[in-house]
mmCIF file of C-alpha atoms in Angstrom:
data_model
loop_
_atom_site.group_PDB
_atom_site.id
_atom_site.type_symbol
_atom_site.label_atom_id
_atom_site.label_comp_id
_atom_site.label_asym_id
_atom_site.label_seq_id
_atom_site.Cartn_x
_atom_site.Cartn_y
_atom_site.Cartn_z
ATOM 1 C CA UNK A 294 23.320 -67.647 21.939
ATOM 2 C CA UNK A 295 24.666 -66.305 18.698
ATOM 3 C CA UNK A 296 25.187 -62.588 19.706
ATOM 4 C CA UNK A 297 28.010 -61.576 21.095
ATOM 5 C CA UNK A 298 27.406 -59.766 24.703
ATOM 6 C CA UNK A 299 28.711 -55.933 24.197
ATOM 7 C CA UNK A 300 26.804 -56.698 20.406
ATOM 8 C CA UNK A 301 23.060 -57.845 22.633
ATOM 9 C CA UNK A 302 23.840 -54.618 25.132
ATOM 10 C CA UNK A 303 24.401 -52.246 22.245
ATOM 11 C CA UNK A 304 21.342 -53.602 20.103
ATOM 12 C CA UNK A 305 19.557 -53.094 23.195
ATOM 13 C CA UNK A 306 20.848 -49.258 23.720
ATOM 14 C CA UNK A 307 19.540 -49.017 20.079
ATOM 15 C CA UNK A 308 16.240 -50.197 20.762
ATOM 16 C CA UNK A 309 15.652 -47.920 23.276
ATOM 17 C CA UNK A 310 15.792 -45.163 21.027
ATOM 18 C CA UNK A 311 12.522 -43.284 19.780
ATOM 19 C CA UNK A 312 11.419 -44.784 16.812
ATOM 20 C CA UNK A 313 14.131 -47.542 16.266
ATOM 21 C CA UNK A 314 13.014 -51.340 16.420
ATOM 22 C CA UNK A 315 14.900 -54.317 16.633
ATOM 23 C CA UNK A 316 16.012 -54.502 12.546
ATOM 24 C CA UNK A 317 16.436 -50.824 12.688
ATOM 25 C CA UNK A 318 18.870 -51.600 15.379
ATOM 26 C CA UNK A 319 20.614 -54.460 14.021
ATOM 27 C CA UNK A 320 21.293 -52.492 10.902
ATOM 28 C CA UNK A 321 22.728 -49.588 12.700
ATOM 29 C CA UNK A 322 24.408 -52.288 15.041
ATOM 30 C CA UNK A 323 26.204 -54.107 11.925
ATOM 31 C CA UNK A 324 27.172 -50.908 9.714
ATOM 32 C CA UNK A 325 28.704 -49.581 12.840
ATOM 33 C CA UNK A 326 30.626 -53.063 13.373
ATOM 34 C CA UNK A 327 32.004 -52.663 9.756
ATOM 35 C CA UNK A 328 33.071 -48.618 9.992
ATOM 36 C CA UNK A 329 36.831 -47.333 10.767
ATOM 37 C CA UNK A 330 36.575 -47.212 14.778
ATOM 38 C CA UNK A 331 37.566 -43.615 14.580
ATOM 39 C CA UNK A 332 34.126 -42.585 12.442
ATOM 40 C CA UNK A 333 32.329 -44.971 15.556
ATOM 41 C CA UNK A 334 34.084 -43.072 17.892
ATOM 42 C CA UNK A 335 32.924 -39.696 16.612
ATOM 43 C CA UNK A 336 29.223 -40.817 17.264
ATOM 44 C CA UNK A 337 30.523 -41.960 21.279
ATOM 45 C CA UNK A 338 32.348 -38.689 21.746
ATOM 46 C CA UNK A 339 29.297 -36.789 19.922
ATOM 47 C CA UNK A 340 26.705 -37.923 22.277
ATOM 48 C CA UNK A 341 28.811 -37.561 25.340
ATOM 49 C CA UNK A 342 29.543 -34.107 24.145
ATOM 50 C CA UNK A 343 25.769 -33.037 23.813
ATOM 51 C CA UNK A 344 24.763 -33.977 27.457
ATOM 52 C CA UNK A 345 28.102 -32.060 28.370
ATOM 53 C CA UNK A 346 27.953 -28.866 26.719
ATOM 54 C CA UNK A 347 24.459 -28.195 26.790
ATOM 55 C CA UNK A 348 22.388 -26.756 29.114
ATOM 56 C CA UNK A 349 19.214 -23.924 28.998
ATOM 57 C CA UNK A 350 19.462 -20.748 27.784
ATOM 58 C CA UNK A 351 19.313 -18.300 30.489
ATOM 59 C CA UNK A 352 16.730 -15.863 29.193
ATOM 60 C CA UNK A 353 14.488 -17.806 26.749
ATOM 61 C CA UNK A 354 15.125 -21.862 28.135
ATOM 62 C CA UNK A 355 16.191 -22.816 24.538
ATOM 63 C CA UNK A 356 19.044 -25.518 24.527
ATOM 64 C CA UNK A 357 22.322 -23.111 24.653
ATOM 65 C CA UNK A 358 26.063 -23.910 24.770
ATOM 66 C CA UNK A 359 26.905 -20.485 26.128
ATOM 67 C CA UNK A 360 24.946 -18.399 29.214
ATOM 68 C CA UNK A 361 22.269 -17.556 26.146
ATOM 69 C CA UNK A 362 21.762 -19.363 23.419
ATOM 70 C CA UNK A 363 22.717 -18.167 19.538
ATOM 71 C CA UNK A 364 18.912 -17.120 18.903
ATOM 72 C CA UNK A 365 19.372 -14.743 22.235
ATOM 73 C CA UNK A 366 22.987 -13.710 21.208
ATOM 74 C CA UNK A 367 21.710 -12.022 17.818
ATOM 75 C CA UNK A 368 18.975 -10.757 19.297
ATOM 76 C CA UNK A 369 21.843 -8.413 21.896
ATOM 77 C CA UNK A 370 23.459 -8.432 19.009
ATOM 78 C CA UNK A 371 20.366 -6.448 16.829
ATOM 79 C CA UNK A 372 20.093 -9.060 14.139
ATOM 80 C CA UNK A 373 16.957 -9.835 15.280
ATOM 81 C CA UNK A 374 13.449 -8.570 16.835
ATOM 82 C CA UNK A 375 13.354 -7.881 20.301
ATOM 83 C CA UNK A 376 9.837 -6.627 20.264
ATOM 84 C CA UNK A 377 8.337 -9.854 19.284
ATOM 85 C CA UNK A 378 8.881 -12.798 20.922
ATOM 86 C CA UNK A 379 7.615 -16.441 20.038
ATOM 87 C CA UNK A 380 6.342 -18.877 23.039
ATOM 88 C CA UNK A 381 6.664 -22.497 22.353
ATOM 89 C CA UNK A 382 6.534 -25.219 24.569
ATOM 90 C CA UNK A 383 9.716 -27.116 23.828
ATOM 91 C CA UNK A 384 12.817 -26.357 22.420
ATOM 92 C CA UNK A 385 12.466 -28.414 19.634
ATOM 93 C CA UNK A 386 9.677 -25.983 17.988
ATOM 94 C CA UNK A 387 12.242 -23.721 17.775
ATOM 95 C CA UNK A 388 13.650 -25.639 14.766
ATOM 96 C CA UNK A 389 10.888 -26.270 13.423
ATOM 97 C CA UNK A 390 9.501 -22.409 12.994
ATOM 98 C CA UNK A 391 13.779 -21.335 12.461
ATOM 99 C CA UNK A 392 12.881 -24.080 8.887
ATOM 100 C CA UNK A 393 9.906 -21.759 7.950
ATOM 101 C CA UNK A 394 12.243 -19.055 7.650
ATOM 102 C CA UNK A 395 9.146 -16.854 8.686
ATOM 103 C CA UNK A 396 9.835 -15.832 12.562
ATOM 104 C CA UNK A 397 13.210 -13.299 13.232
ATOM 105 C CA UNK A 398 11.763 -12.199 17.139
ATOM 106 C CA UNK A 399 13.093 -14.158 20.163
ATOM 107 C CA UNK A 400 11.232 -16.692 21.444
ATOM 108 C CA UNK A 401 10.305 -18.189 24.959
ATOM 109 C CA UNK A 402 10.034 -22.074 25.563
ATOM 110 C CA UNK A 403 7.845 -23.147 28.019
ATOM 111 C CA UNK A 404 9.226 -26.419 28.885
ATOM 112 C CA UNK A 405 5.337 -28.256 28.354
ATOM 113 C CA UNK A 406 2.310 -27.392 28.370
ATOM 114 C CA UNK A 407 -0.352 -27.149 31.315
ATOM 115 C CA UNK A 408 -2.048 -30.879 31.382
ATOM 116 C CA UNK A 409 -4.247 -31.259 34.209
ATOM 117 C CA UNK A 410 -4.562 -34.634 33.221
ATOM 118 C CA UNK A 411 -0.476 -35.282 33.712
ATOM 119 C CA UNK A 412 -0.257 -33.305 36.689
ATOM 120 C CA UNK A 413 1.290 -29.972 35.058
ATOM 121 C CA UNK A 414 0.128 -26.639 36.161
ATOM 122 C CA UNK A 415 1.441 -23.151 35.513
ATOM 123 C CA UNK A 416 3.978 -23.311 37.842
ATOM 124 C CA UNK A 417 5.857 -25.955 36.277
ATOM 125 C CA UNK A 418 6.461 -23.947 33.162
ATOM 126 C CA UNK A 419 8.461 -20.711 32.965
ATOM 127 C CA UNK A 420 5.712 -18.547 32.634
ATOM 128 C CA UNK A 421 6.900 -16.354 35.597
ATOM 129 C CA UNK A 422 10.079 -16.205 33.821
ATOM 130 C CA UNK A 423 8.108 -15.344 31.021
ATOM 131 C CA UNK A 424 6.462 -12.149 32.543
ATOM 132 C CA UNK A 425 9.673 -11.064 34.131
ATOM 133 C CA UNK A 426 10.944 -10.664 30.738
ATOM 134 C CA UNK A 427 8.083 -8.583 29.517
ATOM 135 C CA UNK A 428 8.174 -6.508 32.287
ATOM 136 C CA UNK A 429 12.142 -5.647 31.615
ATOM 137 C CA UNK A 430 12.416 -5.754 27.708
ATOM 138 C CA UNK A 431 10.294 -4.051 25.216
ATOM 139 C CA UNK A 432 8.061 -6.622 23.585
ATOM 140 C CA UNK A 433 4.761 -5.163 21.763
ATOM 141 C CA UNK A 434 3.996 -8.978 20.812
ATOM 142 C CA UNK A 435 3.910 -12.485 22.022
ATOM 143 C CA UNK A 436 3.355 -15.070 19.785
ATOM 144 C CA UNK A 437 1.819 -17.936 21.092
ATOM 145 C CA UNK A 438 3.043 -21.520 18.889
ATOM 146 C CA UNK A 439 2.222 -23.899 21.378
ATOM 147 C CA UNK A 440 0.924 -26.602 19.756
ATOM 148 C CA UNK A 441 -2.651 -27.199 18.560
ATOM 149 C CA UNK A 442 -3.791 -29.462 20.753
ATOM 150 C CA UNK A 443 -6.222 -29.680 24.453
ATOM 151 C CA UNK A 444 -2.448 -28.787 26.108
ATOM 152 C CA UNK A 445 -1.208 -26.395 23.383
ATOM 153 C CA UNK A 446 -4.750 -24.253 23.527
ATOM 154 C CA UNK A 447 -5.167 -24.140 27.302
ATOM 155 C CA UNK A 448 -1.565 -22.652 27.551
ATOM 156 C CA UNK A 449 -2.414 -20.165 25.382
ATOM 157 C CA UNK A 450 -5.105 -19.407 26.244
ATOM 158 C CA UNK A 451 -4.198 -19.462 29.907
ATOM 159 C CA UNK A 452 -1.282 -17.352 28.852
ATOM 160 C CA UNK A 453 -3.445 -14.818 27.002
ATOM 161 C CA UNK A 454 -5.273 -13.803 29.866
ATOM 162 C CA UNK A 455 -2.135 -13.013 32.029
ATOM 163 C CA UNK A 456 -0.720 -10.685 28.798
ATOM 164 C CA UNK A 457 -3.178 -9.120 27.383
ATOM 165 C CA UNK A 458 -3.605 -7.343 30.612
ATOM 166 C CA UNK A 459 -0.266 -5.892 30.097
ATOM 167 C CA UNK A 460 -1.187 -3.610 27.061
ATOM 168 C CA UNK A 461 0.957 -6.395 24.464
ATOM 169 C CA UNK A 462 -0.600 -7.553 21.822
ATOM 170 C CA UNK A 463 -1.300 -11.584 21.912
ATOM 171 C CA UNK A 464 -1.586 -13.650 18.627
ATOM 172 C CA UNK A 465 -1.651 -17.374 17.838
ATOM 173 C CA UNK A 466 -0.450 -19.568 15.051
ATOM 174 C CA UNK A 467 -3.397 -19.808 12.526
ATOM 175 C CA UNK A 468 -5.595 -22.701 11.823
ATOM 176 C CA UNK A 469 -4.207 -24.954 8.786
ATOM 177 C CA UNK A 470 -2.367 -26.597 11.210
ATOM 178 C CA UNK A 471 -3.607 -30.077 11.672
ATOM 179 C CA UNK A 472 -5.664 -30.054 14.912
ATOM 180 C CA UNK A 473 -4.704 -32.389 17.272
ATOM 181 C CA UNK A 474 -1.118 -32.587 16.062
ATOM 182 C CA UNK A 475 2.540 -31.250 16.334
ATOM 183 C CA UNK A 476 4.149 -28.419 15.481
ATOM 184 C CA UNK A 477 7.245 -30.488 15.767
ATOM 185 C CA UNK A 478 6.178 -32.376 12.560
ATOM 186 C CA UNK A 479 4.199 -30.044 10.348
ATOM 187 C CA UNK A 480 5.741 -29.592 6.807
ATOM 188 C CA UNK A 481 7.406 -25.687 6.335
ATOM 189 C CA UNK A 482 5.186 -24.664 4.097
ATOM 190 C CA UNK A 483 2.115 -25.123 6.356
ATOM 191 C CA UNK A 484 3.618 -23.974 9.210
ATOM 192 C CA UNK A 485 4.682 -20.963 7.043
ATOM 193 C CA UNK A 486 1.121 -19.828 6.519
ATOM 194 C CA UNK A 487 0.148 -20.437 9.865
ATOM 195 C CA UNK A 488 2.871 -17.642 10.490
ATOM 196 C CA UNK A 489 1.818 -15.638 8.224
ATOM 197 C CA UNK A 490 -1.927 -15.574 8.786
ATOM 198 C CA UNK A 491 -1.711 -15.256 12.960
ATOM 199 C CA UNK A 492 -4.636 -13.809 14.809
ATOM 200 C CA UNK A 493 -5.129 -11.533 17.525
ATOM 201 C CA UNK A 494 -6.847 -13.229 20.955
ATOM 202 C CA UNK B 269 21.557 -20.312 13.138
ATOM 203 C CA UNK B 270 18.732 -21.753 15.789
ATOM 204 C CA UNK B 271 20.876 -25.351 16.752
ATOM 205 C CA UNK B 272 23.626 -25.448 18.973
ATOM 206 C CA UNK B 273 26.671 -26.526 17.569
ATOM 207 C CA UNK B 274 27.271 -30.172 20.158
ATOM 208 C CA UNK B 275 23.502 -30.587 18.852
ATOM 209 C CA UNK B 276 24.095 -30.398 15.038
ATOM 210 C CA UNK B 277 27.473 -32.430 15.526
ATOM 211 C CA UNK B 278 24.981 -35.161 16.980
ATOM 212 C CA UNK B 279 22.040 -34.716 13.995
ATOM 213 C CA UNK B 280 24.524 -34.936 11.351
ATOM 214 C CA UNK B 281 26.244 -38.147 13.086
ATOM 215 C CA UNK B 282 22.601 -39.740 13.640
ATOM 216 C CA UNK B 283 21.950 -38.830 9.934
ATOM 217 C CA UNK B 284 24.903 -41.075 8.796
ATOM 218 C CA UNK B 285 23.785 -43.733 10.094
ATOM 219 C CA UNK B 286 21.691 -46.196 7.640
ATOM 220 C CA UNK B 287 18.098 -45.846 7.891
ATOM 221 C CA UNK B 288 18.229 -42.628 9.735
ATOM 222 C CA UNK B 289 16.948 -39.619 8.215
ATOM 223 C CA UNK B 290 16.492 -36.080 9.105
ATOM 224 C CA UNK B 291 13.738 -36.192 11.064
ATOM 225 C CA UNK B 292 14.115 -39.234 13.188
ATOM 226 C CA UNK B 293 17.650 -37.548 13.610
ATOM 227 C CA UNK B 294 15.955 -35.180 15.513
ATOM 228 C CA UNK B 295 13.584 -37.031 16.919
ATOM 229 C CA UNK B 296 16.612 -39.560 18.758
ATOM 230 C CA UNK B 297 18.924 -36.486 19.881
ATOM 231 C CA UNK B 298 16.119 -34.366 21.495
ATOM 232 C CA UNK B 299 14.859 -37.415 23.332
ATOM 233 C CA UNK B 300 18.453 -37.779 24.241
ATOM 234 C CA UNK B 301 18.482 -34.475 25.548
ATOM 235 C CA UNK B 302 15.848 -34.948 28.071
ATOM 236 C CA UNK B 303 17.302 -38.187 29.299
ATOM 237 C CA UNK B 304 19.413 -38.772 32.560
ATOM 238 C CA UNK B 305 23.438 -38.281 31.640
ATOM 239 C CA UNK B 306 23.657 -41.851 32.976
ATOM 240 C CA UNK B 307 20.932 -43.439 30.672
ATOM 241 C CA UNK B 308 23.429 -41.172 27.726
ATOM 242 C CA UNK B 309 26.704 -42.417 28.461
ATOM 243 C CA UNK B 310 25.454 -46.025 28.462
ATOM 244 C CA UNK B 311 24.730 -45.353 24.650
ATOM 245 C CA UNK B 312 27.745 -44.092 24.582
ATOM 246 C CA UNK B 313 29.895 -46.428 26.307
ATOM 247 C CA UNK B 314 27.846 -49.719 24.559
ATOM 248 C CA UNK B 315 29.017 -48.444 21.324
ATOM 249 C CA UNK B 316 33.084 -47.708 22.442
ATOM 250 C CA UNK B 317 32.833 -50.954 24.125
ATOM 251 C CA UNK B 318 31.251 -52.821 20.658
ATOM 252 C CA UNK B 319 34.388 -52.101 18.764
ATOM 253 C CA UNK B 320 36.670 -52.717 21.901
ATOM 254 C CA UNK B 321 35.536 -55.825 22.018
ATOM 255 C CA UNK B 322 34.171 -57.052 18.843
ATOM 256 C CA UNK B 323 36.652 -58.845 16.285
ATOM 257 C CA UNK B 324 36.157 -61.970 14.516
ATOM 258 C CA UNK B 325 36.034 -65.490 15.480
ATOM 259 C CA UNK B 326 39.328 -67.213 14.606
ATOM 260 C CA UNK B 327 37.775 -70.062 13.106
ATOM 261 C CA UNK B 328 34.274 -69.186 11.529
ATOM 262 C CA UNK B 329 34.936 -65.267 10.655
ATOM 263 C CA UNK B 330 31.793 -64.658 12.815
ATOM 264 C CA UNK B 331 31.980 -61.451 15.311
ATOM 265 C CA UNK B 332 33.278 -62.614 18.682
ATOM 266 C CA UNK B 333 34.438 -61.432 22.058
ATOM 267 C CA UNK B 334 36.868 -64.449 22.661
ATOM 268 C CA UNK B 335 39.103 -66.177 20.168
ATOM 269 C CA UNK B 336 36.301 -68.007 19.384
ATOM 270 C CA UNK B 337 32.617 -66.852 18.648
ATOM 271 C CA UNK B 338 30.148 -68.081 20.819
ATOM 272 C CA UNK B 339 28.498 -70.487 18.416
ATOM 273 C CA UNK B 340 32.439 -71.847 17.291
ATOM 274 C CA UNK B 341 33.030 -72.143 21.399
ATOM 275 C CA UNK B 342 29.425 -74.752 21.211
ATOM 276 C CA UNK B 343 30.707 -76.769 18.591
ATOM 277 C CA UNK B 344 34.000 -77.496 20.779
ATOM 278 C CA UNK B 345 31.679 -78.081 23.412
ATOM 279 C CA UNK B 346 29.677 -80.882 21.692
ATOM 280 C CA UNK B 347 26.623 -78.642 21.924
ATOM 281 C CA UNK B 348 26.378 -77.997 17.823
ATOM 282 C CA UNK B 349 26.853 -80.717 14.874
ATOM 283 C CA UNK B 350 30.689 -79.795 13.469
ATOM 284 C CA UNK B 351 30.268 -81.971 10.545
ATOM 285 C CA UNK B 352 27.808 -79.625 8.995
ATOM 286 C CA UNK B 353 28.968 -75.763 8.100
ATOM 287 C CA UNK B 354 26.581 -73.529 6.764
ATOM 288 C CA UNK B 355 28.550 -70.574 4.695
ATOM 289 C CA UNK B 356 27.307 -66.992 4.734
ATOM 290 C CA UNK B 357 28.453 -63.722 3.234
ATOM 291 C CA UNK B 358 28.203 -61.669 6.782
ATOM 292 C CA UNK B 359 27.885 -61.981 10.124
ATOM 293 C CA UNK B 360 24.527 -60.931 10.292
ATOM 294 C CA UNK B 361 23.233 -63.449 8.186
ATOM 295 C CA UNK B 362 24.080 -65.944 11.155
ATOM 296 C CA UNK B 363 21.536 -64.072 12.978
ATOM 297 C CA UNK B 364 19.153 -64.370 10.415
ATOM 298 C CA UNK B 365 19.613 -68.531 10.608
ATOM 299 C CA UNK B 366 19.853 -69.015 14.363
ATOM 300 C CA UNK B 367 16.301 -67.210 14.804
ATOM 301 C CA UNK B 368 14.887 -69.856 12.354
ATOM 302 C CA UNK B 369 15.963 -72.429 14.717
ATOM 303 C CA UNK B 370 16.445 -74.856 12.026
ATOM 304 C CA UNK B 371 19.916 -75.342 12.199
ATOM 305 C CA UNK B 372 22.571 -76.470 14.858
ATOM 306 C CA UNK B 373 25.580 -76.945 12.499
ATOM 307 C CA UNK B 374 28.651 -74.991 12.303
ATOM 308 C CA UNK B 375 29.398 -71.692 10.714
ATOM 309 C CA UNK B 376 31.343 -69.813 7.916
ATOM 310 C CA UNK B 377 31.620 -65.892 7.369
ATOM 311 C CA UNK B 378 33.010 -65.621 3.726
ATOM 312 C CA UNK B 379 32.932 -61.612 4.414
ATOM 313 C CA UNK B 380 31.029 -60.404 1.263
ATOM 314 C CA UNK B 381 30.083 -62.364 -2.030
ATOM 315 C CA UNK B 382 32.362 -62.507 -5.316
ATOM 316 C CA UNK B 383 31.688 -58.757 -7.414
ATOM 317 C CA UNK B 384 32.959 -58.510 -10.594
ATOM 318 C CA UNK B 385 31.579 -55.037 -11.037
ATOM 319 C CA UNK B 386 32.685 -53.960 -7.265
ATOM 320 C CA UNK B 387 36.060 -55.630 -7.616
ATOM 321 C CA UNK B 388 35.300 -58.340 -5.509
ATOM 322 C CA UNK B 389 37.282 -61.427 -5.793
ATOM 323 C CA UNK B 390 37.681 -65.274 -4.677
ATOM 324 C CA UNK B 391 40.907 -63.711 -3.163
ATOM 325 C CA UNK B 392 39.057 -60.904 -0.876
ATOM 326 C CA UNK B 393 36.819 -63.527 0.471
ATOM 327 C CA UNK B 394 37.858 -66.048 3.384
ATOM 328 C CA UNK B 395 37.761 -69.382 1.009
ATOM 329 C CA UNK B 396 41.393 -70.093 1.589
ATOM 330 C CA UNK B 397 40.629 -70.379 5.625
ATOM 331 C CA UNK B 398 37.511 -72.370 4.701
ATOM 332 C CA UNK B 399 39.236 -75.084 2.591
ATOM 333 C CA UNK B 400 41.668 -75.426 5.371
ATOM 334 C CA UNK B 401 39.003 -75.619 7.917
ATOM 335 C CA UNK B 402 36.978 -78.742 5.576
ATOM 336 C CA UNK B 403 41.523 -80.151 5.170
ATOM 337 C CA UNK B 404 41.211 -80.360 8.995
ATOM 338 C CA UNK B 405 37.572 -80.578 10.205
ATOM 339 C CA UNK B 406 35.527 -83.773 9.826
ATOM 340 C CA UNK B 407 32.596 -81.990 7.983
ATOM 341 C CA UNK B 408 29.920 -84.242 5.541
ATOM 342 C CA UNK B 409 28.397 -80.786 4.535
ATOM 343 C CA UNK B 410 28.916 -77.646 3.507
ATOM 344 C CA UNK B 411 25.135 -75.869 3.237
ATOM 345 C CA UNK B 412 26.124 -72.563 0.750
ATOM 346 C CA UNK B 413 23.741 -69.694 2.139
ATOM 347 C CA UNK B 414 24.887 -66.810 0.113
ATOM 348 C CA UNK B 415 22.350 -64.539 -0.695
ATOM 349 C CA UNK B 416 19.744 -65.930 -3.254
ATOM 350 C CA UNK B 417 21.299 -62.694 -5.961
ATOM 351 C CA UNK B 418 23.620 -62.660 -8.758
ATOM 352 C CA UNK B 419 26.489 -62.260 -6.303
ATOM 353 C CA UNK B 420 25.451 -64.854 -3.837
ATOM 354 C CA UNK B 421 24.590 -67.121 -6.573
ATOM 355 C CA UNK B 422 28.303 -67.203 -8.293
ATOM 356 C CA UNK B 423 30.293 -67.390 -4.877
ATOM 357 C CA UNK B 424 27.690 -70.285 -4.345
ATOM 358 C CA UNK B 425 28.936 -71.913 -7.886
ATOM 359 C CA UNK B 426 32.177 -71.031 -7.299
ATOM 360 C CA UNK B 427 32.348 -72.784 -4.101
ATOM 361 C CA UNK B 428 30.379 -75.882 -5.231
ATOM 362 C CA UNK B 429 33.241 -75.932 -7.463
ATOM 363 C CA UNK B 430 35.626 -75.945 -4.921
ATOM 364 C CA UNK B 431 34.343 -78.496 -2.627
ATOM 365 C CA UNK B 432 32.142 -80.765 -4.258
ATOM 366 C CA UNK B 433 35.739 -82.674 -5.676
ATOM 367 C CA UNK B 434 36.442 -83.285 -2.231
ATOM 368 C CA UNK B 435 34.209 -85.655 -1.836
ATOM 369 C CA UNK B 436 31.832 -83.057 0.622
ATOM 370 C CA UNK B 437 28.095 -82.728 0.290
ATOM 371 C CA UNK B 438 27.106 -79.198 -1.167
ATOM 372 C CA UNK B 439 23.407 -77.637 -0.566
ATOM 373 C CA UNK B 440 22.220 -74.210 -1.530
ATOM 374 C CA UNK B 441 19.045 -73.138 0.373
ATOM 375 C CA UNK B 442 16.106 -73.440 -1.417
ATOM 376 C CA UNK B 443 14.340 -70.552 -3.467
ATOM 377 C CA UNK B 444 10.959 -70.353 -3.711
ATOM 378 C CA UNK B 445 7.674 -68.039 -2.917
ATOM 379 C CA UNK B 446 7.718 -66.611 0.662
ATOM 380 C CA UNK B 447 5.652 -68.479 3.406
ATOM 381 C CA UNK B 448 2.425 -66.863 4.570
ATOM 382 C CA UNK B 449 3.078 -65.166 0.670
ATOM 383 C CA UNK B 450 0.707 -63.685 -2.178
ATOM 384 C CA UNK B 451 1.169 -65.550 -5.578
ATOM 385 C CA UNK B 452 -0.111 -62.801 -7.051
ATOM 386 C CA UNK B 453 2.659 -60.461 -5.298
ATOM 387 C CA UNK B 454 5.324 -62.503 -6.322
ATOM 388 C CA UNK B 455 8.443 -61.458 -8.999
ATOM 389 C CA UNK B 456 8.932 -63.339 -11.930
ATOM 390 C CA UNK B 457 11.853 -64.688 -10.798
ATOM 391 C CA UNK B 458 11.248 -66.021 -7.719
ATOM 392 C CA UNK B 459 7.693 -67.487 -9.068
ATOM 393 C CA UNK B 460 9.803 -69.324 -12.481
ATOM 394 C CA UNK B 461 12.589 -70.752 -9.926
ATOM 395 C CA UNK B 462 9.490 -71.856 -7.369
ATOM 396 C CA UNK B 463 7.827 -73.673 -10.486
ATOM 397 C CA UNK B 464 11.094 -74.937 -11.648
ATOM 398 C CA UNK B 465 12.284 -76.749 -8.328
ATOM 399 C CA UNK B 466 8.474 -77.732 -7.531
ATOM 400 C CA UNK B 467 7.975 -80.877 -5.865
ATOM 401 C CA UNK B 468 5.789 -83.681 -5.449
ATOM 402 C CA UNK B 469 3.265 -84.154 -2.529
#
């Protein structure tokens, strides 16, 4: 064997990342060998820290280090919309419509999508949480950005037909998004436009 | 700003890392996010515990846990041929050799290649503890596997240098076109130095 052990278990910590192979790894492995423990250490104590310190936001289910996250503090705060509010499915969408520069309402994040086909229904998302919120703050839209996929249509579509009910005004992200993919990983410009160009349901 | 402050302390540590950009940043610290604290800290522990543990092999300059590197600790053992010592720049290039699984000799880490142009000397390099190891060890052959590039191939001269007036055998690897390779995808280089150590069939 010509790996040391704590080098094997840390390659294989590595691998088990999204998106990192086994010569990904070793590189990362090897630079890290070679850095001032200190720097190494910051990555340790950074990852540690992030499972610590963050939990959901209390009112929209965005990633928050504080009882609401920073998007819900400026929106108490009145630097941004409360009338409109943005539902995604994860909170990772959130950064990705923030890049567009595009968006300044709140925004709600579903945890999924509804997937018959992987078990999830309604009730696993926070959709009642969802219309509690409409019933207590002012919203006059709700922007639906879950993705454009099977999943991503039939939640808003499910969605929709609970809120339109409600006298709001229901719009969704604009084609020129590339069906079938993910918001997560659409380029700003494109997802820009979509913005832009929303239609009513 | 839309990311939590623990979360773009992670990012930007991801981000340093080599081959890490951006977007697979992202990608690694969300999946982190939804993964059990326990499956977390193991990341995090694997890489305290890698420079806890890791320093280098007395003998060979290879990472090790012990005094000796594993591959150093199968020589004593009578497991690996000690009168043949293959000498690399880094570690990593030992891992590079053993998965050939042509060679069962001994190693030597030199710890980088002689720069001129990065300040890189004989003196920075670990040829003083290699001399002393050929002074003491009964070794027939010293295989020079520095990389096959204008540093590798003047530490390789240098050390030929060195050690051929001690009587030692001194082989470079070979250069050549790659196996399973495209003649037609080949560098000038590499195809002039295949033509000019061509052999006979």
């Amino acid at each position: 064997m010509a790996q040391a052990v704590s080098i094997q278990r840390l390659l294989n910590e590595f691998e088990r990342l999204p998106g990192i192979g086994p010569k990904s790894a070793q590189r990362i492995v090897y630079w890290l060998l070679n850095r001032d423990p200190a720097q190494v250490k910051n990555l340790a104590d950074a990852i540690i820290d992030v499972k610590d310190s963050v939990h959901f936001c209390r009112r929209c289910f965005n990633y928050a280090e504080d009882e609401l996250c920073d998007i819900c503090n400026s929106v108490e705060a009145g630097r941004r919309n409360a009338s409109i509010i943005c539902v995604v499915s994860e909170p990772r969408d959130i950064t990705a419509i923030e890049r567009t520069g595009e968006f300044n309402g709140s925004y709600h994040v579903l945890g999924g999508a509804i997937s018959p086909m992987e078990g999830v229904g309604p009730d696993d998302l926070t959709i009642r949480e969802l219309l509690q919120r409409l019933g207590s703050e002012s919203v006059v839209e709700v922007m639906l950005a879950t993705n454009p996929n099977v999943e991503g249509e039939t939640t808003a579509i499910y969605l929709s037909r609970l809120i339109k009910p409600l006298g709001i005004k229901t719009t969704r992200l604009a084609s020129g998004l590339p069906v079938g993919g993910d918001l997560e990983f659409a380029d700003e410009v494109t997802l820009g436009r979509a913005i832009e160009s929303r239609y009513e349901l």
